Amino acid sequence: MPFAKIYPMLVAKAVRKGRTQAEVDEIIGWLTGYSAPQIEAAVQNGTLYGDFFRDAPQLNPDRVLIKGSICGVKLESIEEPLMKEIRYLDKLVDELAKGKAMEKIKRTNK
């Protein structure tokens, strides 16, 4: 599935709750190392969602601090690496939509 199909849904979820596309881009950047222009290029170029993660400039080592459940599945129990990365992003966008502070989303208070 193209990243261009998923990205607008991630942004819409956050925007419905009063957050911004820039904040979504910020957490995507924190997780993957992509800049906002690189995210936009991935949308425009038809990058596949799996490739978006596989080709990430620099996956944040602190992403392992993301805990909890997404879609009823504990993140810690997901074994398939790509699915774990996808679910990390889902969890971060959920936290953003729920009004969590950016510092907490980015796990800066370890």
Short mmCIF file of N, CA and C in Angstrom, two decimals:
data_model
loop_
_atom_site.label_atom_id
_atom_site.label_comp_id
_atom_site.label_asym_id
_atom_site.label_seq_id
_atom_site.Cartn_x
_atom_site.Cartn_y
_atom_site.Cartn_z
N MET A 1 0.84 -1.18 0.00
CA MET A 1 0.00 0.00 0.00
C MET A 1 0.89 1.25 0.00
N PRO A 2 0.56 2.23 -0.81
CA PRO A 2 1.36 3.45 -0.86
C PRO A 2 1.25 4.28 0.43
N PHE A 3 2.36 4.86 0.83
CA PHE A 3 2.37 5.77 1.97
C PHE A 3 1.37 6.89 1.76
N ALA A 4 1.17 7.30 0.51
CA ALA A 4 0.24 8.38 0.17
C ALA A 4 -1.20 8.06 0.57
N LYS A 5 -1.55 6.79 0.74
CA LYS A 5 -2.90 6.43 1.18
C LYS A 5 -3.01 6.49 2.70
N ILE A 6 -1.93 6.21 3.40
CA ILE A 6 -1.93 6.16 4.87
C ILE A 6 -1.72 7.54 5.48
N TYR A 7 -0.78 8.28 4.93
CA TYR A 7 -0.40 9.57 5.51
C TYR A 7 -1.59 10.51 5.71
N PRO A 8 -2.48 10.69 4.71
CA PRO A 8 -3.61 11.59 4.93
C PRO A 8 -4.52 11.12 6.08
N MET A 9 -4.61 9.83 6.28
CA MET A 9 -5.43 9.31 7.39
C MET A 9 -4.78 9.63 8.74
N LEU A 10 -3.46 9.53 8.80
CA LEU A 10 -2.76 9.87 10.03
C LEU A 10 -2.95 11.36 10.35
N VAL A 11 -2.79 12.19 9.33
CA VAL A 11 -2.95 13.63 9.51
C VAL A 11 -4.40 13.96 9.90
N ALA A 12 -5.37 13.35 9.23
CA ALA A 12 -6.79 13.63 9.51
C ALA A 12 -7.14 13.26 10.95
N LYS A 13 -6.62 12.16 11.42
CA LYS A 13 -6.89 11.74 12.80
C LYS A 13 -6.41 12.80 13.79
N ALA A 14 -5.22 13.32 13.56
CA ALA A 14 -4.67 14.34 14.45
C ALA A 14 -5.42 15.66 14.32
N VAL A 15 -5.71 16.07 13.09
CA VAL A 15 -6.38 17.35 12.84
C VAL A 15 -7.78 17.37 13.44
N ARG A 16 -8.49 16.23 13.36
CA ARG A 16 -9.84 16.15 13.97
C ARG A 16 -9.81 16.46 15.46
N LYS A 17 -8.68 16.20 16.08
CA LYS A 17 -8.53 16.42 17.52
C LYS A 17 -7.79 17.71 17.84
N GLY A 18 -7.67 18.60 16.85
CA GLY A 18 -7.08 19.91 17.10
C GLY A 18 -5.56 19.97 16.98
N ARG A 19 -4.95 18.93 16.46
CA ARG A 19 -3.50 18.95 16.25
C ARG A 19 -3.23 19.32 14.80
N THR A 20 -1.96 19.37 14.40
CA THR A 20 -1.62 19.86 13.06
C THR A 20 -0.83 18.83 12.25
N GLN A 21 -0.81 19.07 10.94
CA GLN A 21 0.01 18.24 10.06
C GLN A 21 1.48 18.38 10.44
N ALA A 22 1.89 19.58 10.81
CA ALA A 22 3.29 19.79 11.21
C ALA A 22 3.65 18.93 12.41
N GLU A 23 2.72 18.76 13.34
CA GLU A 23 2.99 17.91 14.51
C GLU A 23 3.09 16.43 14.10
N VAL A 24 2.25 16.02 13.17
CA VAL A 24 2.35 14.65 12.65
C VAL A 24 3.71 14.46 11.99
N ASP A 25 4.11 15.43 11.18
CA ASP A 25 5.42 15.35 10.52
C ASP A 25 6.55 15.31 11.56
N GLU A 26 6.38 16.05 12.63
CA GLU A 26 7.41 16.08 13.68
C GLU A 26 7.57 14.70 14.33
N ILE A 27 6.46 14.03 14.62
CA ILE A 27 6.60 12.71 15.25
C ILE A 27 7.07 11.67 14.25
N ILE A 28 6.66 11.80 12.98
CA ILE A 28 7.19 10.89 11.96
C ILE A 28 8.70 11.10 11.85
N GLY A 29 9.12 12.35 11.87
CA GLY A 29 10.55 12.66 11.81
C GLY A 29 11.30 12.11 13.01
N TRP A 30 10.70 12.25 14.19
CA TRP A 30 11.34 11.72 15.40
C TRP A 30 11.51 10.21 15.28
N LEU A 31 10.47 9.54 14.80
CA LEU A 31 10.50 8.07 14.71
C LEU A 31 11.44 7.57 13.63
N THR A 32 11.45 8.24 12.47
CA THR A 32 12.11 7.69 11.28
C THR A 32 13.34 8.46 10.80
N GLY A 33 13.47 9.71 11.19
CA GLY A 33 14.57 10.53 10.70
C GLY A 33 14.23 11.31 9.44
N TYR A 34 13.02 11.15 8.91
CA TYR A 34 12.63 11.90 7.71
C TYR A 34 12.35 13.36 8.07
N SER A 35 12.71 14.26 7.17
CA SER A 35 12.34 15.67 7.29
C SER A 35 10.96 15.86 6.66
N ALA A 36 10.32 16.99 6.92
CA ALA A 36 9.00 17.26 6.32
C ALA A 36 9.07 17.20 4.79
N PRO A 37 10.10 17.79 4.13
CA PRO A 37 10.17 17.66 2.67
C PRO A 37 10.34 16.21 2.20
N GLN A 38 11.06 15.42 2.96
CA GLN A 38 11.23 14.00 2.60
C GLN A 38 9.91 13.24 2.76
N ILE A 39 9.14 13.60 3.77
CA ILE A 39 7.83 12.97 3.95
C ILE A 39 6.94 13.32 2.76
N GLU A 40 6.93 14.58 2.38
CA GLU A 40 6.13 15.02 1.23
C GLU A 40 6.58 14.31 -0.04
N ALA A 41 7.90 14.15 -0.21
CA ALA A 41 8.41 13.45 -1.39
C ALA A 41 7.94 12.00 -1.40
N ALA A 42 7.91 11.35 -0.24
CA ALA A 42 7.44 9.97 -0.15
C ALA A 42 5.96 9.87 -0.56
N VAL A 43 5.19 10.89 -0.19
CA VAL A 43 3.78 10.94 -0.59
C VAL A 43 3.68 11.10 -2.10
N GLN A 44 4.43 12.04 -2.66
CA GLN A 44 4.36 12.35 -4.08
C GLN A 44 4.94 11.24 -4.96
N ASN A 45 5.95 10.54 -4.47
CA ASN A 45 6.65 9.53 -5.28
C ASN A 45 5.99 8.16 -5.27
N GLY A 46 4.94 8.00 -4.51
CA GLY A 46 4.28 6.69 -4.46
C GLY A 46 5.05 5.65 -3.65
N THR A 47 5.86 6.10 -2.72
CA THR A 47 6.62 5.18 -1.87
C THR A 47 5.66 4.24 -1.14
N LEU A 48 5.99 2.96 -1.16
CA LEU A 48 5.16 1.99 -0.44
C LEU A 48 5.38 2.16 1.06
N TYR A 49 4.33 1.87 1.83
CA TYR A 49 4.39 2.08 3.28
C TYR A 49 5.53 1.28 3.90
N GLY A 50 5.69 0.04 3.51
CA GLY A 50 6.78 -0.77 4.05
C GLY A 50 8.13 -0.19 3.69
N ASP A 51 8.29 0.27 2.46
CA ASP A 51 9.56 0.88 2.03
C ASP A 51 9.83 2.18 2.78
N PHE A 52 8.77 2.90 3.13
CA PHE A 52 8.93 4.13 3.90
C PHE A 52 9.70 3.84 5.19
N PHE A 53 9.37 2.74 5.84
CA PHE A 53 10.07 2.37 7.08
C PHE A 53 11.41 1.69 6.79
N ARG A 54 11.44 0.81 5.81
CA ARG A 54 12.69 0.11 5.49
C ARG A 54 13.78 1.08 5.05
N ASP A 55 13.40 2.15 4.36
CA ASP A 55 14.36 3.13 3.84
C ASP A 55 14.52 4.36 4.74
N ALA A 56 13.98 4.29 5.95
CA ALA A 56 14.03 5.44 6.86
C ALA A 56 15.48 5.88 7.08
N PRO A 57 15.73 7.19 7.07
CA PRO A 57 17.09 7.69 7.25
C PRO A 57 17.72 7.23 8.57
N GLN A 58 16.95 7.28 9.65
CA GLN A 58 17.51 6.87 10.95
C GLN A 58 16.37 6.60 11.93
N LEU A 59 16.07 5.32 12.13
CA LEU A 59 15.05 4.96 13.10
C LEU A 59 15.55 5.34 14.49
N ASN A 60 14.71 6.01 15.24
CA ASN A 60 15.10 6.50 16.56
C ASN A 60 15.29 5.33 17.53
N PRO A 61 16.45 5.23 18.16
CA PRO A 61 16.66 4.13 19.10
C PRO A 61 15.71 4.18 20.29
N ASP A 62 15.19 5.36 20.62
CA ASP A 62 14.26 5.49 21.75
C ASP A 62 12.85 5.00 21.42
N ARG A 63 12.62 4.56 20.19
CA ARG A 63 11.29 4.07 19.83
C ARG A 63 10.92 2.83 20.64
N VAL A 64 11.91 2.12 21.16
CA VAL A 64 11.61 0.93 21.98
C VAL A 64 10.97 1.32 23.31
N LEU A 65 11.00 2.61 23.64
CA LEU A 65 10.34 3.08 24.86
C LEU A 65 8.83 3.24 24.66
N ILE A 66 8.36 3.10 23.43
CA ILE A 66 6.93 3.21 23.14
C ILE A 66 6.28 1.91 23.61
N LYS A 67 5.37 2.03 24.55
CA LYS A 67 4.71 0.86 25.14
C LYS A 67 3.21 1.02 25.01
N GLY A 68 2.49 -0.02 25.29
CA GLY A 68 1.04 0.03 25.29
C GLY A 68 0.44 -0.81 24.19
N SER A 69 -0.84 -0.58 23.95
CA SER A 69 -1.58 -1.35 22.96
C SER A 69 -2.05 -0.46 21.83
N ILE A 70 -2.13 -1.06 20.66
CA ILE A 70 -2.72 -0.40 19.50
C ILE A 70 -3.57 -1.45 18.81
N CYS A 71 -4.81 -1.12 18.55
CA CYS A 71 -5.76 -2.06 17.95
C CYS A 71 -5.85 -3.35 18.79
N GLY A 72 -5.74 -3.20 20.09
CA GLY A 72 -5.87 -4.33 20.99
C GLY A 72 -4.66 -5.24 21.07
N VAL A 73 -3.55 -4.83 20.45
CA VAL A 73 -2.34 -5.66 20.45
C VAL A 73 -1.24 -4.91 21.20
N LYS A 74 -0.62 -5.58 22.15
CA LYS A 74 0.50 -4.97 22.89
C LYS A 74 1.70 -4.82 21.96
N LEU A 75 2.24 -3.62 21.92
CA LEU A 75 3.40 -3.36 21.06
C LEU A 75 4.56 -4.29 21.39
N GLU A 76 4.74 -4.57 22.66
CA GLU A 76 5.86 -5.41 23.08
C GLU A 76 5.74 -6.84 22.55
N SER A 77 4.53 -7.26 22.19
CA SER A 77 4.33 -8.64 21.74
C SER A 77 4.46 -8.80 20.22
N ILE A 78 4.58 -7.70 19.49
CA ILE A 78 4.70 -7.77 18.04
C ILE A 78 6.13 -8.20 17.69
N GLU A 79 6.23 -9.30 16.97
CA GLU A 79 7.55 -9.83 16.64
C GLU A 79 8.05 -9.41 15.25
N GLU A 80 7.14 -9.23 14.30
CA GLU A 80 7.54 -8.88 12.93
C GLU A 80 8.04 -7.43 12.92
N PRO A 81 9.31 -7.21 12.58
CA PRO A 81 9.92 -5.88 12.69
C PRO A 81 9.17 -4.77 11.95
N LEU A 82 8.77 -5.01 10.71
CA LEU A 82 8.08 -3.96 9.95
C LEU A 82 6.75 -3.62 10.61
N MET A 83 5.99 -4.61 11.02
CA MET A 83 4.70 -4.35 11.67
C MET A 83 4.90 -3.58 12.97
N LYS A 84 5.97 -3.86 13.67
CA LYS A 84 6.25 -3.14 14.91
C LYS A 84 6.49 -1.66 14.62
N GLU A 85 7.24 -1.35 13.56
CA GLU A 85 7.49 0.06 13.19
C GLU A 85 6.18 0.76 12.81
N ILE A 86 5.37 0.07 12.05
CA ILE A 86 4.07 0.63 11.64
C ILE A 86 3.22 0.92 12.86
N ARG A 87 3.17 -0.01 13.78
CA ARG A 87 2.36 0.16 14.99
C ARG A 87 2.92 1.22 15.92
N TYR A 88 4.26 1.39 15.94
CA TYR A 88 4.84 2.49 16.71
C TYR A 88 4.27 3.82 16.21
N LEU A 89 4.24 4.00 14.90
CA LEU A 89 3.72 5.24 14.35
C LEU A 89 2.24 5.40 14.67
N ASP A 90 1.48 4.33 14.56
CA ASP A 90 0.05 4.39 14.92
C ASP A 90 -0.11 4.86 16.36
N LYS A 91 0.68 4.31 17.25
CA LYS A 91 0.59 4.65 18.68
C LYS A 91 0.94 6.11 18.89
N LEU A 92 1.99 6.60 18.23
CA LEU A 92 2.38 8.00 18.39
C LEU A 92 1.29 8.94 17.90
N VAL A 93 0.68 8.62 16.78
CA VAL A 93 -0.40 9.47 16.25
C VAL A 93 -1.61 9.41 17.20
N ASP A 94 -1.90 8.25 17.76
CA ASP A 94 -2.97 8.14 18.76
C ASP A 94 -2.68 9.05 19.95
N GLU A 95 -1.46 9.01 20.44
CA GLU A 95 -1.09 9.85 21.58
C GLU A 95 -1.22 11.32 21.23
N LEU A 96 -0.81 11.70 20.04
CA LEU A 96 -0.93 13.08 19.59
C LEU A 96 -2.41 13.48 19.56
N ALA A 97 -3.24 12.63 18.99
CA ALA A 97 -4.67 12.93 18.87
C ALA A 97 -5.35 13.02 20.25
N LYS A 98 -4.81 12.31 21.21
CA LYS A 98 -5.38 12.33 22.56
C LYS A 98 -4.89 13.52 23.37
N GLY A 99 -4.06 14.36 22.77
CA GLY A 99 -3.62 15.59 23.42
C GLY A 99 -2.36 15.48 24.25
N LYS A 100 -1.66 14.40 24.13
CA LYS A 100 -0.42 14.22 24.89
C LYS A 100 0.61 15.25 24.45
N ALA A 101 1.40 15.73 25.39
CA ALA A 101 2.44 16.72 25.09
C ALA A 101 3.51 16.11 24.18
N MET A 102 4.03 16.92 23.27
CA MET A 102 5.02 16.45 22.31
C MET A 102 6.25 15.86 23.01
N GLU A 103 6.67 16.45 24.13
CA GLU A 103 7.84 15.94 24.85
C GLU A 103 7.60 14.51 25.33
N LYS A 104 6.38 14.23 25.76
CA LYS A 104 6.06 12.87 26.22
C LYS A 104 5.95 11.91 25.05
N ILE A 105 5.37 12.36 23.95
CA ILE A 105 5.26 11.53 22.76
C ILE A 105 6.64 11.12 22.27
N LYS A 106 7.57 12.07 22.32
CA LYS A 106 8.93 11.83 21.84
C LYS A 106 9.82 11.19 22.90
N ARG A 107 9.22 10.82 24.01
CA ARG A 107 9.95 10.11 25.07
C ARG A 107 11.20 10.84 25.51
N THR A 108 11.09 12.19 25.65
CA THR A 108 12.26 12.95 26.06
C THR A 108 12.47 12.91 27.57
N ASN A 109 11.45 12.51 28.33
CA ASN A 109 11.55 12.40 29.79
C ASN A 109 11.70 10.94 30.17
N LYS A 110 12.82 10.35 29.82
CA LYS A 110 13.04 8.92 30.06
C LYS A 110 13.08 8.59 31.53
#
